[in-house]
XYZ file of C-alpha atoms in Angstrom:
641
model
C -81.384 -11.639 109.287
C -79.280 -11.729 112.358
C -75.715 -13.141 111.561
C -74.708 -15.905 113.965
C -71.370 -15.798 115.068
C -68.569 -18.690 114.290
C -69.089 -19.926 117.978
C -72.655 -20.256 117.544
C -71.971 -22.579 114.510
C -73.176 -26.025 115.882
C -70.060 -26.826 113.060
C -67.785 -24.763 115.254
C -68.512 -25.337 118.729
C -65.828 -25.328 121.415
C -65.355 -29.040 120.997
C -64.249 -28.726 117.884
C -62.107 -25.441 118.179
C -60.532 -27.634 120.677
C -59.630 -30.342 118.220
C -58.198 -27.621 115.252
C -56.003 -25.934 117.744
C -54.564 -29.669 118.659
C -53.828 -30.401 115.471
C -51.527 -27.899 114.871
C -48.870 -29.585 117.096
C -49.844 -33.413 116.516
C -48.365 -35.576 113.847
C -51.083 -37.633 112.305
C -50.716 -40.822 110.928
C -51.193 -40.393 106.825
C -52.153 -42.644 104.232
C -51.025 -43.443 101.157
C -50.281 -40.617 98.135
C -48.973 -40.482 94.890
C -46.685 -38.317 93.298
C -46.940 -37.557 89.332
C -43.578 -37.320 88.726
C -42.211 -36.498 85.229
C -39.701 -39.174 85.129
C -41.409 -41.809 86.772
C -44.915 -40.819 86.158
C -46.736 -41.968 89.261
C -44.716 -42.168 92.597
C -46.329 -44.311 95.507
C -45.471 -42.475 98.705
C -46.169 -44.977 101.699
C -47.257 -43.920 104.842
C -44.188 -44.722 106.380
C -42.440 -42.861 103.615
C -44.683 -39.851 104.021
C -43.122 -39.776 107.816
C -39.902 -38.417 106.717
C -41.070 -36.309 103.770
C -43.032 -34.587 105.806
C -40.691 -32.578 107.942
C -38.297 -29.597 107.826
C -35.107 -31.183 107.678
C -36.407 -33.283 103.964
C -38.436 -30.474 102.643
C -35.753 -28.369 102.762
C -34.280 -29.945 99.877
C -36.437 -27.824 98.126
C -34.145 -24.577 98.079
C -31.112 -26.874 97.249
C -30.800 -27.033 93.470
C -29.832 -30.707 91.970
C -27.087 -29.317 89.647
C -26.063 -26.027 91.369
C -25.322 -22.791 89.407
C -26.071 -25.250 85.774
C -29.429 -23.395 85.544
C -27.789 -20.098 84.957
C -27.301 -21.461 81.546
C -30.231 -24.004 81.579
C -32.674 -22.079 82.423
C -34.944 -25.363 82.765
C -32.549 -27.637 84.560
C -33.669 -25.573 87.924
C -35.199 -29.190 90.083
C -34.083 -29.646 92.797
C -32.507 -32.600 95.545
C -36.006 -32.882 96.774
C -37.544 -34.762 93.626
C -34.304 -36.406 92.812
C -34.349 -38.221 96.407
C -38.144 -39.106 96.030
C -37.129 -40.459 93.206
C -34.258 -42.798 94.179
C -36.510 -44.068 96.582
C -39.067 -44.792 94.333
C -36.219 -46.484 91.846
C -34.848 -48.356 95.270
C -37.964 -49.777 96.078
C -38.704 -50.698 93.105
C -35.161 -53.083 92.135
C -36.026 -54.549 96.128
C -39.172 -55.866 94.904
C -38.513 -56.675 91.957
C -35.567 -59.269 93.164
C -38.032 -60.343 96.050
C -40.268 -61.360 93.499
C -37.749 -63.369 90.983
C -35.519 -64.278 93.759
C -37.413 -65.893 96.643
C -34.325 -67.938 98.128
C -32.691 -64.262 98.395
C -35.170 -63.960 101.554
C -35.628 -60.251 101.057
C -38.137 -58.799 103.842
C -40.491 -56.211 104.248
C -38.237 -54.581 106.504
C -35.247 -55.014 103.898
C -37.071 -52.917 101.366
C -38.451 -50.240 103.584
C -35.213 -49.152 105.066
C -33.360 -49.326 101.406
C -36.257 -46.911 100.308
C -35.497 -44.776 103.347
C -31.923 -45.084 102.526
C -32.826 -43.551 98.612
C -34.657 -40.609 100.334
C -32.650 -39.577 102.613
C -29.238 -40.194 100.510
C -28.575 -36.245 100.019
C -30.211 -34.513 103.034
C -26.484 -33.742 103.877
C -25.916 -31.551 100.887
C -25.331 -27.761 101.362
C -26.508 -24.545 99.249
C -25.392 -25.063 95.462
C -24.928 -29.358 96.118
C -21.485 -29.393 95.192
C -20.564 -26.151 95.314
C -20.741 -26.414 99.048
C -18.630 -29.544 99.812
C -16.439 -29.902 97.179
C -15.064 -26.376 96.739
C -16.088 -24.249 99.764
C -15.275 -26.204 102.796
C -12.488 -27.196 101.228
C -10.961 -24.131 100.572
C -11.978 -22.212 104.132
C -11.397 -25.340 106.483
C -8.242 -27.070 104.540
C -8.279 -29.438 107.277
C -11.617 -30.775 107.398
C -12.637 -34.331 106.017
C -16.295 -32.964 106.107
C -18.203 -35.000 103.232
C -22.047 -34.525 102.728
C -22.563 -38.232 103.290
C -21.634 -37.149 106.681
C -23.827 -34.668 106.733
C -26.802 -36.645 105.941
C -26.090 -38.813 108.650
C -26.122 -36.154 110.929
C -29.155 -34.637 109.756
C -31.045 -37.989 109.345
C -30.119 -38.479 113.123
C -31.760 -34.827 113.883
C -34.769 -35.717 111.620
C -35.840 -38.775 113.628
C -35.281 -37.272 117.065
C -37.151 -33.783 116.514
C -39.852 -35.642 114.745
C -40.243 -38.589 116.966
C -39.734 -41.259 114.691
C -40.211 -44.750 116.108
C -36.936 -46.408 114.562
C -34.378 -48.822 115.979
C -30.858 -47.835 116.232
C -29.901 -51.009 114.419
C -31.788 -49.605 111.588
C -30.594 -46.556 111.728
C -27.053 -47.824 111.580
C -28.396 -50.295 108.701
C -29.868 -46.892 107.324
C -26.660 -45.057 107.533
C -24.428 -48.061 105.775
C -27.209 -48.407 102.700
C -26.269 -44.855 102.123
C -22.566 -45.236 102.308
C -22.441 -48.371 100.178
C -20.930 -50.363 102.779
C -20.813 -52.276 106.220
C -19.899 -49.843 108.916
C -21.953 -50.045 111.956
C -24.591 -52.584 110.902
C -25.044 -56.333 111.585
C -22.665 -58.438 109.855
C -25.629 -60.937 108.802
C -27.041 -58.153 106.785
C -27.373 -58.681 102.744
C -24.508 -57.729 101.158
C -25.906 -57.028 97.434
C -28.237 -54.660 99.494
C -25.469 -52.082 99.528
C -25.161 -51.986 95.891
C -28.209 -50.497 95.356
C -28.251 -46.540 97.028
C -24.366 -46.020 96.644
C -22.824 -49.203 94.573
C -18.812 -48.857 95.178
C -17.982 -52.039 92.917
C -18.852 -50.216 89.405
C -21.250 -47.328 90.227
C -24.119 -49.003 88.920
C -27.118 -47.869 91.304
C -30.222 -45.614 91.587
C -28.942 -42.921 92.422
C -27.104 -42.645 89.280
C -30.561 -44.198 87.214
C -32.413 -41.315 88.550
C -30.049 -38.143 88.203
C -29.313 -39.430 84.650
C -32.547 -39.549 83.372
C -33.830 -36.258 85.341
C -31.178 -34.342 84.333
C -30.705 -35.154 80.648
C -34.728 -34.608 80.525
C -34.381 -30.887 82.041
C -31.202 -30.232 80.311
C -33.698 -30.405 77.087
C -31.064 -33.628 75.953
C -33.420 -36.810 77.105
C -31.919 -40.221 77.438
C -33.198 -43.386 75.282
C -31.566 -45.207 78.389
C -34.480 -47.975 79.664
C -34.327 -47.520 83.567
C -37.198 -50.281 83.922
C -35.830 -52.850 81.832
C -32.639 -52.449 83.766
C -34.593 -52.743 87.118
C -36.269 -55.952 85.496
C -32.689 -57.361 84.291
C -31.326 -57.278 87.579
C -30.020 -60.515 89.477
C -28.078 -61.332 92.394
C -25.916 -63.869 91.604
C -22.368 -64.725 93.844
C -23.847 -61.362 96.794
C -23.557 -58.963 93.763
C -25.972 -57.771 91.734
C -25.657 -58.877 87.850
C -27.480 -58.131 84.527
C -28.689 -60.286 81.599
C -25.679 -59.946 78.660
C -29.073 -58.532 76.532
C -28.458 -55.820 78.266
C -25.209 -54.749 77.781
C -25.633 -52.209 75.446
C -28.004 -50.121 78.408
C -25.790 -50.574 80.837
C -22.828 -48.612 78.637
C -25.028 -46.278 77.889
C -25.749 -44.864 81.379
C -21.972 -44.809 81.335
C -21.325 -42.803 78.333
C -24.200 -40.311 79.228
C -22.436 -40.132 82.391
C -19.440 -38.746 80.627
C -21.407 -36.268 78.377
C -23.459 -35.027 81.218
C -20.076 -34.028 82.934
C -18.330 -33.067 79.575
C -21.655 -30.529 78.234
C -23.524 -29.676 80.927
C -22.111 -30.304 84.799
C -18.524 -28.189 83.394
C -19.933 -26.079 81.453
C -17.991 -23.069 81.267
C -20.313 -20.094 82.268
C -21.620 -22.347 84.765
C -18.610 -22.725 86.473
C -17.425 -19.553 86.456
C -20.743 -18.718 88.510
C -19.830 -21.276 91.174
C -16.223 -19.510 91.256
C -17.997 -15.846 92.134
C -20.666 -17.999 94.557
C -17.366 -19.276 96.475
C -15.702 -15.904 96.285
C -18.740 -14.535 97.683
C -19.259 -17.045 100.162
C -15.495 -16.886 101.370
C -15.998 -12.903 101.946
C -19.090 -13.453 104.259
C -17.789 -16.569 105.855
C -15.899 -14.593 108.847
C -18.387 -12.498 109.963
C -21.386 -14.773 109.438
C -19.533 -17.990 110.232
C -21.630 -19.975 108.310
C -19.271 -22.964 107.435
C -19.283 -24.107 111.187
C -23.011 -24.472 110.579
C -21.697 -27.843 109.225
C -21.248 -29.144 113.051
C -24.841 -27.965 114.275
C -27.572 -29.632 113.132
C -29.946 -26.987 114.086
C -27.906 -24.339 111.828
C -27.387 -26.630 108.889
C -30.805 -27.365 108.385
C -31.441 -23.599 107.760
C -28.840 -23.210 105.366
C -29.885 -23.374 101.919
C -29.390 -21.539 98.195
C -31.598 -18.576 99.992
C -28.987 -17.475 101.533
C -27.817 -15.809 98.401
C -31.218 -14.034 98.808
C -30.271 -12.887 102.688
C -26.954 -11.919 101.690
C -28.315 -9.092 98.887
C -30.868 -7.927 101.000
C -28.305 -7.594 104.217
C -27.515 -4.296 105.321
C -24.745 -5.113 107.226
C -21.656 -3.629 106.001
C -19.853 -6.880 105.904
C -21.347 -8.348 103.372
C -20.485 -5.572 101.054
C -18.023 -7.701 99.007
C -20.402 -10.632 98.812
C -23.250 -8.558 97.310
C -21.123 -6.402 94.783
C -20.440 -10.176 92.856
C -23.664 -11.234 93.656
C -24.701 -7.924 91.249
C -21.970 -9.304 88.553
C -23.437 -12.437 88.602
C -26.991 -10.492 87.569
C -25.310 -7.961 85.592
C -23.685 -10.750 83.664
C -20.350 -8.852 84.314
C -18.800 -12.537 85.259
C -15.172 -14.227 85.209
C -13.576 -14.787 81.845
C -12.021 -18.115 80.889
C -8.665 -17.479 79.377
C -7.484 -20.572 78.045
C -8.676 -24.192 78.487
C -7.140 -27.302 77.006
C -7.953 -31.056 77.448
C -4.597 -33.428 78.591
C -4.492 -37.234 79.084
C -5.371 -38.237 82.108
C -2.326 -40.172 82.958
C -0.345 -36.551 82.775
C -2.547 -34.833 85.112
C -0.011 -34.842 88.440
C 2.623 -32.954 85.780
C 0.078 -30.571 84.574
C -0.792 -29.216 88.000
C 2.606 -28.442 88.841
C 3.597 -27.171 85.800
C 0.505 -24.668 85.269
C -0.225 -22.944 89.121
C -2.136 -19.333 89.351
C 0.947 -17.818 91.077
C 3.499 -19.011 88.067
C 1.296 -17.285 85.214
C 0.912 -14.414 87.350
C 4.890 -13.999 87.528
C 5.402 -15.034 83.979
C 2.811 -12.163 83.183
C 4.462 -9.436 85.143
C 7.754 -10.758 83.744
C 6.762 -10.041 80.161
C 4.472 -7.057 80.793
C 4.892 -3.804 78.578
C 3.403 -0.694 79.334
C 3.720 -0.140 75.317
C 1.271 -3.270 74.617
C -1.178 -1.734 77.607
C -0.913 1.055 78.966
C -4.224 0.968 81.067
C -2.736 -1.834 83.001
C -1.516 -1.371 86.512
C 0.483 -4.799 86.581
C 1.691 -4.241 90.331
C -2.320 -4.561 91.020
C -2.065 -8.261 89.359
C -2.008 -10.438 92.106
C -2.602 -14.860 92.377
C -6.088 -14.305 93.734
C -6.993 -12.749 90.567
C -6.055 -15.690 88.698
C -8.194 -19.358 88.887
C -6.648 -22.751 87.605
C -8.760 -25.682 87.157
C -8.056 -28.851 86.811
C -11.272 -30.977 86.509
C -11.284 -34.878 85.643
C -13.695 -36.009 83.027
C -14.776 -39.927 83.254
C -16.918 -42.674 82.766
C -17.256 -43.604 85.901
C -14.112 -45.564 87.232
C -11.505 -43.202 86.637
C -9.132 -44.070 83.662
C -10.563 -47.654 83.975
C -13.275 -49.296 81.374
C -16.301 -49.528 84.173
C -17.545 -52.279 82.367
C -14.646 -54.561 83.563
C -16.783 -54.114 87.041
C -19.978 -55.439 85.912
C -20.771 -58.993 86.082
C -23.556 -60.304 83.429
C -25.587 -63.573 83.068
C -27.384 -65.172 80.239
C -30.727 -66.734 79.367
C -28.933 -70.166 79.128
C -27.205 -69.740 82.705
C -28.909 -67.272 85.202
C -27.257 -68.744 87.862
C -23.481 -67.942 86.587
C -22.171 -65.266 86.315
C -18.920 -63.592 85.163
C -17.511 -60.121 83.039
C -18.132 -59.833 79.772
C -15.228 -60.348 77.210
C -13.876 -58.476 74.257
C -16.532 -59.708 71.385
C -19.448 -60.041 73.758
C -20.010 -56.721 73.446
C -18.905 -53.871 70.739
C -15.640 -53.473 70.091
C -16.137 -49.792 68.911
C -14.844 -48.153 72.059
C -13.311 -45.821 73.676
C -9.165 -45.903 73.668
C -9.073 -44.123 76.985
C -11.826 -43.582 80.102
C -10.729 -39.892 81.421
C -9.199 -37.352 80.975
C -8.365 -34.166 81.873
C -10.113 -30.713 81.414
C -7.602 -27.573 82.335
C -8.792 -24.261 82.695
C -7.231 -20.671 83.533
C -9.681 -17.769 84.784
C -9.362 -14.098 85.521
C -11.530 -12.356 87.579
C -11.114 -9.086 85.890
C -11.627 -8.963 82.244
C -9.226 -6.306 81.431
C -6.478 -8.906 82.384
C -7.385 -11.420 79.936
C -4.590 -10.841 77.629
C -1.995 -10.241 80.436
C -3.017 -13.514 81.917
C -2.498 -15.649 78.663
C 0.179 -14.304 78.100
C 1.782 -15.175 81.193
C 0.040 -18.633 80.924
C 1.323 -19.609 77.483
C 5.388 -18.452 78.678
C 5.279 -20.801 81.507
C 3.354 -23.349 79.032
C 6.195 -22.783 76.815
C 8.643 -23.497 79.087
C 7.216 -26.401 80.586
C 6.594 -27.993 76.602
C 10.265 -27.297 75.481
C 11.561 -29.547 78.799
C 12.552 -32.859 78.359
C 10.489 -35.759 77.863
C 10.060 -38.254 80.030
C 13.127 -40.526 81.196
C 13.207 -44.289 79.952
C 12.412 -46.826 83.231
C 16.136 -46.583 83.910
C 16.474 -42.997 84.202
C 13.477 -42.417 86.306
C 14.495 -42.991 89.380
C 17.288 -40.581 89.389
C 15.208 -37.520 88.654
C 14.517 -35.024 91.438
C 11.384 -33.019 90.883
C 11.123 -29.521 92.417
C 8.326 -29.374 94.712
C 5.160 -28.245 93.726
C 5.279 -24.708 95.484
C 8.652 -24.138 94.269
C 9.386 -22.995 90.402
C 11.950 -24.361 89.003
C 15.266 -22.972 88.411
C 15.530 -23.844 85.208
C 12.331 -24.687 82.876
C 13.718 -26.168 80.027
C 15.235 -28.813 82.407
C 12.580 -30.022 84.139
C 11.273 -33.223 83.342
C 7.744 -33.516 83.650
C 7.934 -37.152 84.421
C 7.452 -38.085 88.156
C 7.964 -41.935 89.647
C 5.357 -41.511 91.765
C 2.980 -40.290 89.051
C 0.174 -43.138 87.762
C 1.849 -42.265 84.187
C 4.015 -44.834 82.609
C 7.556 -43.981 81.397
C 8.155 -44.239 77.589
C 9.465 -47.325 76.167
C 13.118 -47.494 76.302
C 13.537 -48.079 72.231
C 11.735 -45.117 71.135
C 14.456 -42.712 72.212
C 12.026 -39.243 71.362
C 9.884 -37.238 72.647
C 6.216 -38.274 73.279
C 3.860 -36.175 70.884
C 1.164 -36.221 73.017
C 2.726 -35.127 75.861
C 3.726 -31.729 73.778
C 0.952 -31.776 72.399
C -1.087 -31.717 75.791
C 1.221 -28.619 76.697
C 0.764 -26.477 72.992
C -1.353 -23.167 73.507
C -4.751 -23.381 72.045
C -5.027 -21.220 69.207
C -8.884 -21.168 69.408
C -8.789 -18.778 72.522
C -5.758 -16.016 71.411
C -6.874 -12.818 72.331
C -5.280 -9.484 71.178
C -3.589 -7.039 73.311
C -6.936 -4.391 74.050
C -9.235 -7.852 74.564
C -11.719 -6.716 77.239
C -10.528 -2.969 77.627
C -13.498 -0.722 78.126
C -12.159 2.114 76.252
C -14.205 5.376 74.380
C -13.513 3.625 71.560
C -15.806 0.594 72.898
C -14.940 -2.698 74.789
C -12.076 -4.527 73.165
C -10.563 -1.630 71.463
C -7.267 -0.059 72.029
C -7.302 4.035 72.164
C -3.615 4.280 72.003
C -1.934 7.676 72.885
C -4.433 10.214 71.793
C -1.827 12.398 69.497
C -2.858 16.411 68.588
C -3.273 16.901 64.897
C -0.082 19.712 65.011
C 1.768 15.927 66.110
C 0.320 14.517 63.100
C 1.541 17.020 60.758
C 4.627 17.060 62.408
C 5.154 13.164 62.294
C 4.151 13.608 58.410
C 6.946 16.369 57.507
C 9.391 14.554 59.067
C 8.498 11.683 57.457
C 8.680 13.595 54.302
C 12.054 15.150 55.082
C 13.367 11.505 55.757
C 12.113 10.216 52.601
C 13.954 12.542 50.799
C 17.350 11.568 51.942
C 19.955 9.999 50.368
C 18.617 5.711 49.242
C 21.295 3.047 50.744
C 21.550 1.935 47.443
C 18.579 -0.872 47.850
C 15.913 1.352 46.760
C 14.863 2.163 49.606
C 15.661 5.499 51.815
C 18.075 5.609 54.774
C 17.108 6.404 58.147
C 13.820 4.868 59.817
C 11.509 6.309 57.932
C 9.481 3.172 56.682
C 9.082 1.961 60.182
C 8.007 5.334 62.011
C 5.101 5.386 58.685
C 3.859 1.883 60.128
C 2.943 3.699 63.087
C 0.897 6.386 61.752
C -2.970 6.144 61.696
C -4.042 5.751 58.058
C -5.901 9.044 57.800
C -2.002 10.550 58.373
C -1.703 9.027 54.990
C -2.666 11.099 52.353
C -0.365 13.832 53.471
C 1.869 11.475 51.979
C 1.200 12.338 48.133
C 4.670 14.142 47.409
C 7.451 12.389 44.373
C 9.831 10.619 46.248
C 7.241 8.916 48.674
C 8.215 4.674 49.068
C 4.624 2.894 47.283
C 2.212 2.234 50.115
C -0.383 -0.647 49.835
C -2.824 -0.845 51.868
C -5.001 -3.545 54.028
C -7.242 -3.762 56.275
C -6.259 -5.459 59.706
C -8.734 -8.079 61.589
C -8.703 -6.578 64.759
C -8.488 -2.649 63.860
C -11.636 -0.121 63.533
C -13.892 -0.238 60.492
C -12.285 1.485 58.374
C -8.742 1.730 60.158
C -5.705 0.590 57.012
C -2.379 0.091 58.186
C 0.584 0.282 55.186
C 3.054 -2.619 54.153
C 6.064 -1.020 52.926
C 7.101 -2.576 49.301
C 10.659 -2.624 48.308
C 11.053 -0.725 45.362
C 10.078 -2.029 41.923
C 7.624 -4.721 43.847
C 4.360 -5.709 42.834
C 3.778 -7.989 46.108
C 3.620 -8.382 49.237
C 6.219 -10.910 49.353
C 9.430 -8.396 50.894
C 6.675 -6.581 53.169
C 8.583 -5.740 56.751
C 7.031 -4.849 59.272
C 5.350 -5.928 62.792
C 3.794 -9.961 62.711
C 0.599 -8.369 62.975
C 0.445 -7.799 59.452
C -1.299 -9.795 56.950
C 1.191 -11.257 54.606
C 0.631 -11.740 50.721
């Protein structure tokens, strides 16, 4: 049978051929889809909706992970800003309608609840690769200058989305569109609803969809799911006085999405491995920034819209020469060869101005080369130490409002009176908790491992010095002190006060007359991360073990007889023998030991150290008649009886 060609096809004729290769170009109208979603189950996507999905500048939210370099540890948490800003639509739309419905008199249109729905999905179209990464550490740190936010760049790119796709929009709602995101009246009509900006980005108490969504989507992928009833929220909601209020019932919901607020950010958002990965993403962004340029990409609509997490992917695969630097911690990152924390410690929040100038990358790195000894470790080429190699970070952990109690900035209603409205009081809700709102998590970095012990130690002198100075003057004294400026140390540590008027910290009361605890407290070491001197060493020995001076065995036996001859000498009359000979037997190796059978020899008792080999003994020197270890002498790093 003859085979009839596609152009024979009475299906395919040129008509029709005409009609396929149209379509590629034209933008047809679509009708409505769902979405199953696995927060929200079933997502209605209208076909207004669908109009701004549907292009390049949304669906590249796709290749922007929702919590950044948090899936290197979470291997599940991996979604992305594309589902979360589907999703705040869906969550927008849904509070709208629901206070159309109960609230008539609140004349909420059609148009009202489309553009607060466009407002949800297009929120976080400004965000760069890595979210945060991007706008809160990297611009930042290469253009000190800027005042670039991502809410700016979703403005820009919202503006690029409807012109390259033709969207038939208004300019007043645009503007309308632009203010829903920002939380507030900018460029709008003044006779727009007020409460209406509550609901993308609410700046009275943080209360708003965006925060319902990323709580429950992120807690679910984390593997830590929140009890926290989104809906019955939604349904509680009320706009009473222009603000939106909820029923007193629900009290207890509302400080929950608070306190999971403050354990997302405490567990998961600062986790520790996770932000050391963001550190080597900025380092390695920072070495490819001047020859790719890509942070003026922020000013070109065209360019930002192509930048994305990929360009991790571009960067390894480069040949370029340039990116050399870039791609060698993009391997550590895969090699798991990453930054070490070296200390961390948590400080009232009220403290935190006099924490970062006390504790700055440049200080520990002179305090470390101050106390450096090439006896403690050797390997170490100190003069190669330099402040890049050392990271402070100061992060603030809260519930929402800072050191405030965010509940103080929600108004509630009740059954009784759902047309008044006011904050609840101590004993409308429970009194169990929290003392204080935020507070302060400090870490200290290295980028090289082998100066983890050098770095704490610099860290803890000028901690030391900075927790021996005074405390903080009574309300009289405070306005005499002069504080040093921050990128100046001190002359003199101990006299520093770390008490600043213009800090938000209150000066002690007057009658105590002492030091603060806490404040010493806040600025003690933290025993749970002391490492020893060889701590990440890669020696023959292994990593994290010491070789020492590799000694010939005719040193040994040499070391040994003249140990011998020494302990033969004359005794000072305290039972033990003159000259140094029970410190130079501290330093010898164990198996140099049993040479050490002669009469005369002081008693040896041995015991094992922590940190030594398997097997390795190191000798407490007993005074003479004792049956202890009470007298031992020796170095600290012995174990005592």
């Amino acid at each position: 049978m003859e085979a009839t060609s596609l152009t024979e096809d009475p299906f395919f004729n040129n008509e029709e051929q005409d009609y396929v290769e149209e379509s590629e170009s034209v933008n047809f109208t679509v009708s409505q889809r769902q979405l199953k979603d696995p927060i929200h189950d079933l997502i209605e996507l209208s076909p207004r909706l669908c109009q701004f999905i549907d292009t390049k500048q949304f669906q590249r939210l796709r290749d922007i992970k929702q919590l950044g370099t948090t899936q290197y540890v979470w291997p599940a948490a991996s979604h992305s800003r594309f589902e979360h800003c589907i999703g705040v639509a869906h969550l927008a739309r849904k509070l709208v309608e629901n206070l159309q419905r109960s609230q008539p008199e609140l004349n909420i249109t059609d148009r009202d609840i489309e553009l607060v729905e466009v407002a949800g999905l297009c929120h976080d179209l400004g965000h760069g690769p890595w979210s945060h990464v991007w706008d809160g550490q990297f611009i930042p740190s290469v253009k000190p200058d800027s005042t670039w936010t991502h809410e700016q760049g979703s403005e820009m790119m919202l503006d690029y989305l409807i012109q390259e796709n033709g969207i038939d929009i208004s300019l007043e709602d645009v503007n309308f569109i632009k203010d829903l995101i920002a939380g507030e009246k900018r460029r709008c009509s003044p006779g727009e609803k007020s409460f209406l900006f509550e609901i993308v980005a609410n700046k009275r108490n943080g209360l708003d969809v965006d925060k319902f969504d990323y709580i429950q989507r992120d807690s679910h992928l984390l593997g830590d799911p929140t009890k926290i009833n989104v809906n019955r929220i939604l349904q509680s909601a009320r706009v009473i006085e222009d603000q939106i209020c909820y029923h007193i019932k629900d009290l207890p919901q509302i400080k929950e999405i608070y306190r999971t607020r403050f354990k997302l950010h405490e567990l998961y958002y600062n986790h520790k491995t996770a932000k050391i990965i963001e550190y080597m993403i900025l380092d390695a962004l920072k070495a490819v920034n001047e020859h790719l340029k890509i942070a003026d990409k922020i000013h070109s609509k065209e360019a930002f819209c192509s930048l994305t997490d990929n360009i991790m992917h571009e960067i390894k695969i480069s040949k370029e020469p340039e990116l050399k630097r870039a791609q060698a911690i993009f391997r550590r990152i895969e090699k798991r060869d990453l930054y070490k924390v070296v200390e961390w410690k948590l400080v009232k929040y009220q403290y935190r101005a006099a924490v970062e100038r006390a504790i700055t990358a440049s200080r520990i790195v002179e305090a470390a080369k101050a106390a450096y000894s090439p006896d403690v470790s050797p390997q170490i080429d100190i003069t190669k130490l330099k402040d890049d190699d050392v990271i402070v970070e100061f992060t603030t952990l809260h519930h929402g409002m800072k050191e405030r109690n965010p509940l103080d900035f929600v108004k509630f209603y009740s059954k009784m009176n759902p047309n008044k409205c006011r904050n609840a009081q101590p004993g409308d809700y429970s009194t169990v908790m929290p003392t204080t709102f935020a507070e302060v998590l400090m870490r200290v970095y290295t980028k090289e491992s082998k100066y983890h012990y050098i770095v704490q130690a610099g860290y803890r002198s000028v901690l030391e010095s900075f927790r021996q100075a005074q405390s903080p003057p009574t309300s009289a004294e405070a306005a005499q002190i002069a504080t040093p400026p921050a990128t100046e140390a001190p002359t003199s540590p101990r006299t520093t006060s770390f008490y600043n008027p213009s800090d938000n910290a209150s000066p002690p009361d007057a009658n105590t007359n002492k030091r603060t605890n806490s404040m010493v407290t806040s600025f003690s070491a933290n025993e749970f991360t002391t490492v020893t001197p060889n701590y990440g060493l890669a020696t023959p020995h292994g990593v994290g073990r010491s070789p020492g001076r590799q000694r010939t065995t005719s040193a040994r036996k040499r070391d040994v007889q003249g140990l011998r001859d020494r302990s033969t000498s004359p005794s000072d009359g305290r039972g033990k023998s003159a000259g140094s000979g029970a410190v130079a037997l501290l330093s010898l190796p164990a198996k140099d030991l049993s040479a050490l059978g002669a009469d005369g020899n002081p008693p040896v008792k041995k015991r094992k150290v922590d940190d030594a080999e398997p097997g390795l003994l190191e000798p407490v020197i007993l005074d003479k008649g004792s049956s202890d270890g009470a007298h031992a002498t020796g170095s600290e790093s012995i174990i005592g009886g």
